[in-house]
Structures are given as structure tokens and as C-alpha cells.
XYZ file of C-alpha atoms in Angstrom:
676
model
C -0.060 -0.085 -0.228
C 2.565 2.392 1.144
C 4.004 1.893 -2.907
C 1.209 3.445 -4.136
C 3.053 7.491 -3.861
C 6.114 5.759 -5.646
C 4.070 4.063 -8.254
C 1.803 6.631 -9.427
C 4.606 9.742 -9.240
C 7.029 6.898 -11.192
C 4.104 6.863 -13.944
C 3.585 10.542 -13.907
C 7.191 10.985 -14.665
C 7.341 8.891 -17.522
C 3.980 9.756 -19.001
C 5.272 13.264 -19.182
C 8.970 12.242 -21.148
C 6.763 11.053 -23.785
C 4.290 12.874 -25.989
C 2.699 9.730 -27.213
C 1.446 9.255 -23.758
C 0.767 12.433 -22.451
C -1.750 12.327 -25.606
C -3.556 9.164 -24.569
C -3.751 10.630 -20.421
C -5.187 13.509 -20.991
C -8.180 11.943 -22.068
C -8.949 11.491 -18.012
C -10.043 14.365 -15.945
C -10.947 15.687 -12.655
C -12.713 19.049 -13.280
C -16.432 17.753 -13.138
C -16.698 15.777 -9.562
C -12.868 15.898 -8.605
C -13.030 11.883 -9.397
C -10.439 10.813 -12.056
C -12.660 10.330 -15.289
C -12.675 9.729 -18.799
C -13.914 12.506 -20.880
C -16.448 9.467 -22.672
C -17.743 8.363 -19.618
C -19.575 12.111 -18.536
C -22.036 14.243 -19.664
C -20.174 17.544 -19.889
C -17.830 18.694 -22.068
C -14.369 19.231 -20.534
C -11.441 20.176 -22.501
C -7.955 20.003 -21.758
C -4.530 21.332 -22.998
C -2.223 18.360 -23.258
C 0.867 18.289 -21.312
C 3.337 17.919 -24.349
C 1.946 21.360 -25.820
C 1.996 23.215 -22.570
C 5.820 22.591 -22.452
C 6.348 23.574 -26.040
C 4.103 26.992 -25.782
C 6.337 28.118 -22.441
C 3.250 30.399 -22.003
C 4.419 34.084 -21.669
C 0.679 34.823 -21.098
C -1.690 32.062 -20.098
C -3.958 32.942 -23.322
C -1.453 30.929 -24.914
C -2.620 27.727 -24.282
C -6.369 28.600 -23.339
C -7.124 29.994 -27.009
C -6.242 26.816 -29.058
C -9.014 24.841 -27.395
C -12.844 25.540 -29.357
C -14.663 28.348 -28.226
C -12.432 29.646 -25.878
C -11.002 33.660 -26.316
C -9.312 35.208 -23.680
C -7.818 38.388 -24.362
C -5.112 40.114 -23.013
C -6.057 43.379 -21.503
C -3.477 46.961 -20.902
C -0.548 45.266 -22.570
C 0.502 43.395 -19.365
C -0.723 40.253 -17.616
C -4.134 40.887 -16.981
C -6.938 39.427 -19.297
C -10.471 38.909 -20.173
C -12.338 35.744 -20.863
C -14.939 34.939 -23.614
C -16.314 31.423 -23.344
C -19.767 30.908 -24.554
C -20.110 34.362 -23.568
C -19.026 37.907 -25.483
C -15.706 39.122 -24.337
C -16.673 40.180 -20.495
C -15.154 41.650 -17.669
C -17.977 39.823 -15.312
C -18.287 37.099 -12.727
C -19.146 34.350 -14.962
C -16.217 31.767 -14.812
C -14.766 30.089 -11.924
C -10.992 30.255 -11.590
C -9.689 27.262 -9.987
C -6.088 26.004 -8.851
C -5.595 22.555 -8.274
C -9.539 22.627 -7.457
C -9.739 24.948 -5.252
C -10.901 28.585 -6.187
C -7.791 31.337 -6.587
C -10.737 33.934 -5.243
C -13.362 34.411 -3.230
C -17.161 34.908 -5.306
C -18.316 38.182 -3.737
C -14.947 39.565 -5.137
C -14.495 38.485 -8.561
C -11.517 39.739 -10.557
C -11.215 39.451 -14.290
C -7.775 38.854 -14.363
C -7.977 36.457 -11.401
C -5.883 33.633 -13.561
C -2.831 35.826 -12.710
C -3.101 34.410 -8.799
C -2.853 30.405 -10.224
C 0.712 28.859 -10.920
C 0.675 29.459 -15.027
C 4.015 30.635 -15.307
C 6.119 28.310 -12.595
C 4.365 25.381 -12.511
C 1.646 23.823 -15.033
C 0.685 19.791 -15.283
C -2.302 20.321 -17.001
C -5.701 22.855 -17.850
C -9.331 21.730 -17.841
C -12.082 23.658 -19.105
C -15.147 23.061 -18.003
C -17.696 24.076 -20.427
C -20.810 26.003 -19.707
C -22.640 26.160 -16.332
C -20.638 23.872 -13.804
C -21.209 20.290 -11.870
C -23.742 20.597 -8.734
C -19.958 20.788 -7.105
C -19.898 24.426 -8.625
C -22.132 27.623 -7.522
C -21.863 31.247 -8.692
C -19.637 32.559 -11.232
C -19.969 29.002 -13.024
C -21.516 30.279 -15.574
C -19.794 30.673 -18.643
C -16.495 27.978 -17.969
C -14.945 26.414 -14.462
C -11.425 27.175 -15.566
C -9.153 24.743 -13.280
C -5.142 25.338 -13.978
C -3.441 21.844 -12.316
C 0.519 21.743 -11.563
C 2.325 19.540 -11.452
C 2.751 16.273 -8.782
C 6.579 15.663 -7.473
C 8.311 13.535 -9.722
C 9.207 9.944 -8.690
C 12.805 10.448 -8.788
C 15.332 13.493 -8.049
C 14.867 15.921 -10.553
C 16.162 19.538 -11.223
C 15.561 21.824 -13.422
C 16.195 25.676 -14.595
C 15.157 27.675 -17.928
C 16.718 30.988 -19.065
C 14.331 33.043 -21.203
C 15.035 36.392 -22.953
C 12.999 38.586 -25.573
C 11.970 41.897 -26.648
C 10.987 44.717 -25.095
C 13.275 43.844 -22.165
C 11.500 40.531 -21.895
C 13.362 38.491 -18.817
C 12.514 35.251 -17.163
C 14.120 32.621 -14.725
C 12.246 29.533 -13.569
C 13.129 26.387 -11.919
C 12.481 23.878 -9.399
C 13.140 20.761 -7.811
C 11.609 17.775 -7.073
C 12.289 13.904 -5.647
C 10.769 11.435 -3.383
C 11.524 11.132 0.235
C 10.804 7.529 0.794
C 8.097 5.032 0.378
C 5.654 7.527 2.446
C 7.003 11.433 0.821
C 7.338 13.520 -1.873
C 8.094 16.822 -2.626
C 7.704 19.543 -5.694
C 9.305 22.978 -5.204
C 8.654 25.993 -7.804
C 10.058 28.966 -8.415
C 9.341 31.657 -11.535
C 10.492 35.743 -11.845
C 9.678 37.667 -15.015
C 9.865 40.829 -16.226
C 9.077 43.081 -18.834
C 9.546 47.044 -20.244
C 6.383 46.489 -22.295
C 5.796 46.801 -25.465
C 3.527 49.371 -24.825
C 4.196 52.512 -22.689
C 3.450 52.204 -19.622
C 3.005 48.627 -19.658
C 6.361 47.063 -18.107
C 5.753 44.774 -15.151
C 8.210 42.465 -12.323
C 6.190 38.936 -11.271
C 7.618 36.650 -8.811
C 5.914 33.210 -8.052
C 6.852 30.021 -5.570
C 4.402 26.429 -5.113
C 5.731 24.236 -2.660
C 4.017 20.705 -2.706
C 4.491 18.027 -0.103
C 2.796 14.585 -0.687
C 2.551 12.445 2.543
C 1.124 8.212 2.583
C -0.467 7.493 5.577
C -0.017 3.872 6.721
C -3.990 3.651 7.397
C -4.367 4.311 3.766
C -4.978 8.150 4.003
C -2.982 10.726 1.988
C -2.171 14.077 2.519
C -1.109 16.729 -0.137
C -0.450 20.128 1.609
C 1.095 22.971 -1.140
C 1.609 27.160 -0.887
C 1.483 29.515 -3.606
C 2.338 32.623 -3.482
C 2.728 35.333 -6.466
C 3.621 38.808 -6.614
C 3.118 41.588 -9.225
C 4.126 44.913 -9.485
C 3.414 46.492 -13.071
C 1.601 49.745 -14.686
C -1.174 49.312 -17.046
C -1.520 51.334 -20.556
C -4.853 52.932 -21.749
C -7.420 52.729 -24.589
C -6.885 54.091 -28.220
C -8.276 55.965 -30.739
C -8.878 54.604 -33.892
C -6.572 56.787 -35.755
C -3.340 56.258 -33.015
C -4.687 52.430 -33.020
C -3.478 52.319 -36.339
C -0.538 54.282 -36.977
C 1.237 54.281 -33.408
C 0.043 51.220 -31.176
C 2.929 51.620 -28.748
C 1.094 55.088 -27.133
C -0.099 54.170 -23.934
C -3.342 56.314 -24.420
C -3.208 57.640 -20.705
C -1.858 61.776 -20.539
C 1.576 62.697 -19.676
C 0.914 63.615 -16.102
C -0.082 60.189 -15.382
C 3.518 58.887 -14.763
C 2.438 55.911 -12.501
C -0.860 53.908 -13.915
C 0.154 51.106 -11.342
C -1.125 47.726 -10.791
C -0.072 46.134 -7.765
C -1.783 42.299 -7.079
C -0.322 39.806 -4.103
C -1.885 36.720 -3.061
C -0.990 33.888 -0.971
C -2.322 30.751 -0.424
C -2.148 27.726 1.946
C -4.334 24.656 1.483
C -4.422 20.823 2.130
C -6.251 17.707 0.196
C -7.113 15.077 2.639
C -8.454 11.800 1.168
C -9.417 8.824 2.655
C -10.791 4.916 2.031
C -13.550 3.987 4.008
C -15.493 1.082 3.955
C -13.444 -0.273 0.804
C -16.276 1.712 -1.348
C -16.470 5.154 -0.214
C -14.105 8.094 -0.113
C -13.319 10.963 2.254
C -12.260 14.198 0.467
C -11.410 17.130 2.751
C -9.900 20.473 1.636
C -9.359 23.366 4.292
C -7.587 26.747 2.699
C -6.593 29.928 3.813
C -5.922 32.320 1.018
C -4.994 36.423 0.825
C -5.519 38.616 -2.119
C -4.722 42.089 -2.865
C -5.219 43.997 -5.995
C -4.476 47.916 -6.443
C -4.363 49.969 -9.379
C -5.132 53.027 -10.915
C -8.909 52.794 -13.120
C -7.382 54.067 -16.011
C -10.735 53.021 -18.237
C -11.838 55.686 -16.310
C -12.022 59.641 -17.246
C -10.048 60.490 -13.707
C -8.243 58.154 -13.065
C -9.574 57.127 -9.704
C -7.385 54.353 -7.459
C -8.680 51.342 -5.905
C -6.825 49.095 -3.020
C -8.678 45.816 -2.428
C -7.566 43.154 0.146
C -9.583 39.893 0.695
C -8.455 37.373 4.095
C -10.751 33.932 3.175
C -10.713 30.773 5.194
C -12.498 28.030 3.523
C -13.098 23.960 3.523
C -14.025 21.825 0.582
C -15.663 18.883 2.192
C -17.070 15.712 -0.395
C -17.842 12.042 0.814
C -17.920 9.691 -2.559
C -20.074 6.629 -2.245
C -19.216 3.921 -5.140
C -21.579 1.115 -5.860
C -22.121 -1.317 -8.721
C -24.584 0.990 -10.291
C -22.394 3.932 -10.247
C -21.529 6.884 -7.844
C -23.478 9.259 -5.200
C -21.198 12.528 -3.956
C -22.356 14.147 -1.039
C -20.200 17.740 0.018
C -20.080 20.793 1.727
C -18.531 23.953 0.862
C -17.895 26.859 3.304
C -16.031 29.931 2.642
C -15.514 33.041 5.216
C -14.515 35.894 3.819
C -13.334 39.847 5.402
C -12.667 42.177 2.641
C -11.352 45.695 2.539
C -11.827 48.203 0.014
C -10.662 51.542 -0.303
C -11.219 53.687 -3.453
C -10.269 57.237 -4.088
C -9.638 60.181 -5.770
C -5.919 62.309 -6.264
C -6.746 64.369 -9.169
C -8.676 68.183 -8.827
C -12.216 67.932 -8.824
C -13.023 67.204 -12.424
C -16.659 67.950 -14.403
C -17.051 65.502 -16.914
C -20.529 65.778 -18.871
C -21.892 67.910 -16.751
C -21.012 65.249 -13.945
C -18.530 66.218 -10.844
C -15.957 63.718 -9.965
C -14.175 64.947 -6.951
C -10.910 64.986 -5.736
C -11.101 62.734 -2.072
C -12.345 59.443 -0.478
C -14.806 57.881 -2.806
C -16.034 54.857 -0.961
C -14.161 53.326 2.149
C -15.902 49.988 3.418
C -15.449 47.015 5.069
C -17.232 43.664 3.799
C -18.124 40.333 5.875
C -19.075 37.557 3.250
C -20.271 34.218 4.092
C -21.314 31.469 1.364
C -22.285 28.281 2.502
C -23.061 25.112 -0.104
C -24.495 21.701 0.323
C -24.311 19.503 -2.575
C -25.711 16.019 -4.573
C -24.610 14.361 -7.251
C -25.452 10.841 -8.252
C -24.698 8.808 -11.690
C -26.248 5.639 -12.345
C -24.872 3.271 -14.801
C -27.784 1.270 -16.743
C -26.404 -0.708 -19.856
C -25.402 1.858 -22.173
C -26.560 4.582 -20.357
C -25.077 7.010 -18.016
C -27.647 9.345 -15.565
C -26.405 11.946 -13.573
C -28.681 14.235 -11.805
C -27.466 16.683 -8.972
C -28.937 19.560 -6.721
C -26.723 22.209 -4.929
C -28.006 25.063 -2.423
C -26.377 28.141 -1.886
C -26.708 30.864 0.823
C -24.525 34.015 0.716
C -24.409 36.885 3.127
C -22.989 40.456 2.820
C -22.345 42.537 6.153
C -21.198 45.824 4.917
C -19.645 48.696 7.147
C -19.497 52.012 5.354
C -16.304 53.787 7.098
C -17.461 57.220 5.396
C -20.457 59.645 5.149
C -23.342 58.135 3.834
C -25.101 60.034 0.662
C -23.579 62.038 -2.701
C -20.110 62.705 -3.060
C -20.129 64.533 -6.820
C -21.317 61.211 -8.984
C -21.295 58.803 -6.241
C -22.831 57.645 -4.169
C -22.263 55.981 -0.511
C -25.022 53.429 1.482
C -25.432 53.304 4.761
C -24.258 50.444 6.650
C -26.683 46.956 5.546
C -26.706 43.298 5.287
C -27.500 41.435 1.704
C -28.703 37.446 1.416
C -28.956 35.405 -0.806
C -29.962 31.734 -1.642
C -30.573 29.593 -4.748
C -31.302 25.809 -5.591
C -29.802 24.469 -8.369
C -30.925 21.177 -10.408
C -29.091 19.671 -12.560
C -29.652 16.342 -14.789
C -27.557 14.695 -17.830
C -28.060 11.147 -20.136
C -25.011 9.821 -21.511
C -25.080 6.942 -24.041
C -22.301 4.818 -24.761
C -21.835 3.916 -28.223
C -18.498 1.829 -27.383
C -15.738 2.539 -24.661
C -14.196 5.580 -26.626
C -17.142 7.332 -28.299
C -20.497 8.752 -26.334
C -23.321 10.811 -26.910
C -24.931 13.396 -23.898
C -27.480 15.588 -23.102
C -27.138 17.788 -20.313
C -29.278 20.418 -18.337
C -27.800 22.423 -15.731
C -29.394 25.474 -14.116
C -26.814 28.064 -12.434
C -26.800 31.600 -11.059
C -24.371 34.298 -10.204
C -24.648 36.762 -7.223
C -24.158 40.274 -7.696
C -20.395 41.238 -6.473
C -19.926 43.234 -3.558
C -18.482 46.348 -5.598
C -21.629 46.277 -7.560
C -24.190 46.488 -4.421
C -22.060 49.137 -2.699
C -19.862 51.202 -5.229
C -23.149 53.296 -5.989
C -24.151 55.919 -8.573
C -25.570 59.452 -7.558
C -29.343 59.557 -8.927
C -29.374 55.601 -9.236
C -28.950 54.344 -5.658
C -31.974 52.922 -5.336
C -31.405 50.372 -8.166
C -31.146 47.188 -6.797
C -29.598 44.285 -8.186
C -30.913 40.672 -8.199
C -28.949 37.084 -8.558
C -28.813 36.435 -12.312
C -30.744 33.038 -13.328
C -29.006 30.639 -16.014
C -30.636 27.523 -18.148
C -28.507 26.182 -20.012
C -28.688 22.714 -22.455
C -26.248 21.091 -24.552
C -25.920 18.055 -26.892
C -22.719 16.590 -26.917
C -20.574 13.694 -28.696
C -17.128 13.089 -27.885
C -15.099 9.747 -29.176
C -11.600 8.653 -29.767
C -10.923 6.253 -32.913
C -7.397 5.201 -32.537
C -5.087 8.181 -33.535
C -8.646 10.536 -33.608
C -9.681 12.581 -31.026
C -12.749 14.112 -31.883
C -15.876 16.251 -29.788
C -18.757 18.438 -30.836
C -21.050 20.139 -28.874
C -24.477 22.428 -29.343
C -25.604 24.940 -26.460
C -28.653 26.872 -25.843
C -28.275 29.527 -22.929
C -30.535 32.030 -21.567
C -29.769 34.562 -18.472
C -32.832 36.018 -17.273
C -31.738 39.297 -14.784
C -27.937 39.641 -16.533
C -26.332 42.144 -14.714
C -25.584 45.121 -16.783
C -23.764 47.882 -17.155
C -25.675 50.789 -19.168
C -25.304 54.183 -19.354
C -27.943 57.114 -19.192
C -27.468 60.878 -18.663
C -23.442 59.999 -19.138
C -23.864 58.349 -16.089
C -22.762 54.550 -16.052
C -24.335 52.368 -13.645
C -25.378 48.963 -12.924
C -29.048 47.277 -13.280
C -30.622 43.605 -14.214
C -31.479 43.123 -18.299
C -34.525 41.238 -18.900
C -33.093 38.355 -20.469
C -29.747 37.531 -23.142
C -29.944 34.475 -25.450
C -26.449 32.263 -26.234
C -26.224 29.512 -28.639
C -23.449 28.580 -30.741
C -21.620 24.805 -31.548
C -17.837 23.933 -30.393
C -15.586 21.899 -32.613
C -12.184 20.274 -31.522
C -10.280 17.422 -32.225
C -6.726 16.023 -33.011
C -5.027 13.172 -34.938
C -1.731 12.080 -35.291
C -0.510 11.177 -38.303
C 2.829 9.380 -36.908
C 4.853 9.616 -34.100
C 6.379 13.135 -35.610
C 3.276 14.588 -36.554
C 0.190 15.923 -34.945
C -2.306 18.135 -35.873
C -4.790 19.626 -33.435
C -7.366 22.384 -33.922
C -10.895 23.835 -33.353
C -13.363 25.862 -34.115
C -16.877 27.659 -32.717
C -19.448 29.451 -33.711
C -21.997 31.283 -31.983
C -24.422 34.706 -31.357
C -25.540 36.584 -28.045
C -28.254 38.487 -27.997
C -30.768 40.249 -25.631
C -34.120 38.590 -25.810
C -35.537 41.673 -22.965
C -33.735 44.686 -22.407
C -34.856 47.813 -21.856
C -33.493 50.783 -19.772
C -36.537 53.325 -20.258
C -33.874 55.144 -22.745
C -33.162 52.350 -24.793
C -34.120 49.406 -26.137
C -32.170 46.930 -26.940
C -34.094 43.719 -27.257
C -33.371 41.715 -30.288
C -29.842 43.230 -30.697
C -26.717 41.225 -31.022
C -24.248 41.681 -27.613
C -20.922 44.322 -27.964
C -17.803 42.502 -28.251
C -18.991 38.934 -29.087
C -17.019 37.570 -32.292
C -18.895 35.240 -34.128
C -16.490 32.482 -35.045
C -13.166 31.271 -33.326
C -10.781 28.816 -34.471
C -7.374 28.055 -33.987
C -5.063 25.030 -35.801
C -1.979 23.815 -34.489
C 0.255 21.744 -36.374
C 3.323 19.881 -34.596
C 6.549 18.198 -36.449
C 9.020 16.114 -35.006
C 11.209 15.676 -38.132
C 12.758 12.094 -37.941
C 16.009 13.081 -40.015
C 17.157 15.666 -37.235
C 16.181 14.010 -33.565
C 15.230 16.484 -30.473
C 13.763 18.888 -32.826
C 10.237 20.006 -32.667
C 8.717 23.010 -34.348
C 5.033 23.928 -33.644
C 3.165 26.476 -36.046
C -0.335 27.848 -34.846
C -2.911 29.753 -36.809
C -5.700 31.914 -34.748
C -8.581 33.366 -36.187
C -10.949 36.076 -34.099
C -14.094 36.954 -35.895
C -16.221 40.110 -36.183
C -17.707 41.553 -33.774
C -20.051 44.606 -32.799
C -18.770 47.198 -31.120
C -21.636 48.386 -29.392
C -24.579 47.084 -27.754
C -26.757 49.470 -30.376
C -24.975 47.555 -33.261
C -23.473 50.752 -35.076
C -20.190 49.644 -36.104
C -18.477 46.436 -36.372
C -15.017 45.329 -35.189
C -14.093 42.997 -37.892
C -11.657 40.695 -36.214
C -8.111 39.294 -37.155
C -5.797 36.406 -37.886
C -2.638 36.009 -36.320
C 0.187 33.564 -36.722
C 2.827 32.087 -34.242
C 5.600 29.536 -34.265
C 7.293 27.764 -31.370
C 10.079 25.694 -32.000
C 12.887 23.724 -29.248
C 15.637 21.260 -29.606
C 16.646 19.067 -27.147
C 20.687 18.494 -27.004
C 20.125 15.870 -25.132
C 18.323 14.934 -21.848
C 19.843 18.028 -19.357
C 19.940 20.402 -22.658
C 17.387 21.864 -24.651
C 17.184 25.560 -26.657
C 13.894 27.055 -27.846
C 12.441 29.971 -30.107
C 9.303 31.620 -30.212
C 8.326 33.995 -32.623
C 4.835 36.022 -31.611
C 2.439 37.287 -34.152
C 5.025 36.433 -37.097
C 3.494 38.635 -39.827
C 3.674 41.995 -37.524
C -0.351 42.415 -37.774
C -1.704 45.384 -36.266
C -4.987 43.985 -33.997
C -7.159 45.030 -31.251
C -7.284 42.384 -28.493
C -10.641 44.310 -27.841
C -12.698 46.564 -29.425
C -15.776 48.744 -28.299
C -17.381 52.452 -27.909
C -18.201 53.610 -24.194
C -18.665 57.413 -22.769
C -19.349 57.859 -26.966
C -15.610 56.540 -28.033
C -14.583 54.431 -30.278
C -12.053 52.510 -27.955
C -9.094 50.177 -28.996
C -6.771 47.757 -26.963
C -3.961 47.031 -29.601
C -2.803 42.986 -29.589
C 1.229 42.384 -29.420
C 3.443 43.075 -32.369
C 6.142 40.888 -33.872
C 7.946 39.561 -30.750
C 10.760 36.907 -30.397
C 11.912 34.927 -27.300
C 14.865 32.506 -27.255
C 16.055 30.434 -23.960
C 17.497 27.866 -22.632
C 16.098 24.820 -20.259
C 18.586 22.834 -18.444
C 17.810 19.317 -16.256
C 19.917 16.994 -14.198
């Protein structure tokens, strides 16, 4: 029994050394239930980035991995490490995605940050990335609407191993990363990883420095239980560029888009999380899983998208428990769980600039908001799967209760264009049913039909950072109904999947502009539908292709602000189609060489909800190469955007103006990996 740890880790190490073996193992996923399951045996769409491609990508931004998946678009914003996500939804900054690190949320659901993937171990250690599409299973509550993205770090190796990587690139880019791993004895294994990166930024005022440390320890107990303890910490100190008008976007995309006297448009981010996973088999057919964790997040920045550039500092301290009991029987398995999370938040929002009038509205100098919030989330859930011949039936139920206790530290009432509410508490509760049916054509091919109901609660910032004359606008939770029909198959060296989805969101929380003031309100209903295709084919051990394509439409069904009626119009920043193609070639005549060519397409979309103007989208090409001199030394070169195309990561119309965030021009990176 005690040898299981060594056998498991040796198997993982062996798989990581041979691309073809990884190709097979990647068909096993865990995000749906935290149980190991084959993709072809679960009625839900979970896409993965193969480990061999992650290693070849050596991503300088996590979008490089994620954008290869069907229906996934992660856009790099502010020309640094920030991002906006579009999965079964338009490009947006809202809490529609649940970001996980090794199955654990990286942030509290009441204090979502759209850049949350920078709190994962994406620079120091990626073992795999899993994306559960659409509304989550019963294991996931608020925010799991568009997708659940699970970044999984590497496991300890089955033998002593050390590695170091040096990388340099244009615009002052430098990265150093490395680690060591070993099995100490039959019961203990460990992994230590670190990374440090810095860049001057390709646009003005976009330099950054970022450091990350990951420590993991595995302990296999004599009674059959196991403990996986990890510490993850990262810190970034950078700057952020703003939007550009069309002329500047086309002629001088390196411009920051900010005034000269805004010398420090900073973004400073800190996170540390300590967690332990305890697993133990009981009664020969059951398993207990408990994951306690503590987490600290801090996010400080200048709001470069606001006309007066206010500053904000948000600190959250969280204690959480993910508890799960799994009972397996001849017909299937039953999972009963309870999630608990307690968060204390401190928020400070202020303006350094003198009083400024914008479109007749006063933006005064001074403290805008200063408040504390105690947030609690309690969620029991149930998930059951039953095997009946070639059919698998699953159904689940989750109940979420969330409560905010808001404590205002400033004088309540009007403050220029802003409004500070008085102390209050807000409670939300919701019951979310799920159901699915899967039919196995054979061991490697299946079709499924799924229904999932989900929701998302209003964020603290939406509840307590209000605008004058609109403080009476109350927000309700969004309710989501999602239907999906899909096929997943493995035919020899071909893997293929296709899904069609239809999703409606009621009481969608949107930002609207009335009388030159932007505020939040609930829209009546939005509709989201699309088709996603993905597949890979290995022609031989030397040649592999992987591709994806999706087409979608996102529209307002019922949305009238009183002054504008958007019903029937398409939602802005919603690309009609996405595609990605990767060709990976390892020539037999030059052992150790591997080349990857990538093509990415983003389709056109409306820049505003009035549907007055479209952005045409873009096509870019990338190439990555590596050459292994031997098992200890490997050189690599990457070229991003090899045609040096000028394109926009995002394009929209706000405050009556067109706004563009330019994408990175042709950029070359090169480095060396050392392993011993």
C-alpha cells in the first residue's frame, strides 16, 4: 500500500517524458467531480490542453494555452498580464467564470476579479489545464456560468530532478524559472517551483515584474489516507496602458493612451494560499475528501479606463473548506458535499486628481468609498450517477446561501457623481438542479444530453459602489438555464468532440449609460447559443495536428433601460466565430527538434449594444521551436505574430468614443532549459 505514492509519481514522470503517452492520459479529467473520469464517460464538455503542448508553448501569457481550445478566447488587456475572457459569452469583465488552482478557487465569489488567472501557478508549474464548458456541475455555484477553468500544477517526480530555464525576449523581457522534486521515502514526496519575469512592455507604461513560488508535499499515511499540502504565492508590480482611438491604434499602437501627467498607472497584485487535501478510503467502497485552505488576495490599481483615473485597493482574507463524501457502488457513485467560505474584505477607492467635471457630472477629489465587508457562503450539494447498460444518468442539486455584512467607513450619501450607501446586509440564496444522460456507443465514443441551472450573485462592488440618482437600483442574482448536446470520441489516433449549446440568462447584470452616467442594472433576458468542434490527429509519432472551431450568437431577448431598447440586438464584443489550428512536427532526420505552427482566428463583432459599428476581427500566426541537445539541455525560440499584424485584443464604444486595446506586434523569445 505504501508503494502507491512512488508508483503513481513514477507513472506521472514516465508519461511526461513521452508526448504520445501524454496524448492518451489527457483524456482523463477531474474537474467535473474531483474524481478521475474519462471524457467519454461524463455528460459534460471538459476540454484540456495537452501537457506536451503546454511544455512547448512555455506561455508568456496564459492565453497562449487556453486560446487553442474550442470556443475559448482569452484577450490580453492593458498590454500586461491582465485578461478578459469569452467562453460561451461575449468578451467581458464580469464574474461568469470560476478560476481554480488545483481544484480550489483562487478568489472569493463575492469579490471576483476578471484577471484572476494571474493568481494561478501558470508561470512556475502547469501540469494540465481543464476547462469545463457552460454551467458547472453540482460541485460549483456562483460564477460557474460560462466555464470552470482549472489550472493544475505538476506532481512531484518519481526520482530526484532539478531544472532551470532562462528566457529572454524583445522589449526587455526576461524570465528565470526552475525547481526541484523528489520522493524522500515510500511515504513522502515534494515539489518546489519558482519563477521570476520582467518586461519593459511593448507599449508605453506597461512594464512589470512578477514572482511566483509553489511548494507541494505529498504524504501517504499507513492507514491508507493521503495528504497533499501546498503553498502558492505570487506577486506582480506593473503598469497598465489605456485605450486608443482608431487613428492612434493604426498609426502608433505603442502609445499608452494615457495623459503625460499620469506617470504611474500602477497595478500591484499579491496572493498567498495554503491548502491541504486529505483523502481516505473508508468501508472499501467510499472515500472522504476534505480540503481546508486559507487565502490572501490584494489588488491595487489606477483605473485607467475611468475619465479621472481613480485608485483602488482591495484586500480579502479567506478561510474555506471543501468537504466531499464519495460512495461507489455497482450502479455508479453518489457524492455528497458541503462548501464553506468566510471572507473579510477591506476596500478603499479614492481620487488624487482635482475636482473634474465630465459631461456635466462632478468627479470630486478625495475618498470615494471606504468600507469593510464580511462575506459568508455555505453550499451543500448532491451529485449522483447511475449506470444502466449503455446509459449513464446523472443528476445533482446544489443550494447556495450567501450573505454580505457591509460596514461603510465614510459619510453616507452623495459625493459628486458617486453615492455611498449606509451600513446594511444583503442575503442571497439559490437552488440549482442539474441533470444529464450519456449513451456509450462503445468504450471510446459517446453522446450526451445535459441540462444545468446556475446563477451568479451580485458582487460587493456592484452592491456598494453606487452612482448618484441611481442608488435605488437594486440588483437580483442572475439565473441561468443551459442545454447541451454533445459527442466525444476516440478513433485510433483521432480524437474528436462536438457540442451544441443553448443558454438563457435572466436578470443579467449589465452596465448601461444614461445621462452620461454608467451604472449597473438587471437586463430582462439574454440568449447565447453556439456550436463547438475540436479534435486532434496523430499522423505518426512525428506529426500531429490539433484544431478547433466555434460559431456562436449572443443577443438581448428583453432589455429596455427606459431610454434605450436593446431587445433583439446582438451583444457587443461577441465574436461570431473562433478557430485555432496547431501543426506539431518532429522530423525524424533531426532527432530532438520539434516545431509548432499555430494559426488563430477571431471573427467580427459589434462594438456597441446599439449595433452601429463592427470590428472586423483578426488572424495571427505564431511559431514555436525547440531543440533537445540531450536529456539535460534544450534550446527554444518562439515568434509571436510572425506577420506583425496590427490587431485589437478588444474594441468597443464607450462614453461616445471608439476604444481599442492593441495586440502585441511581432515578438521574439529565446532561451534554454536545463535539467539534471
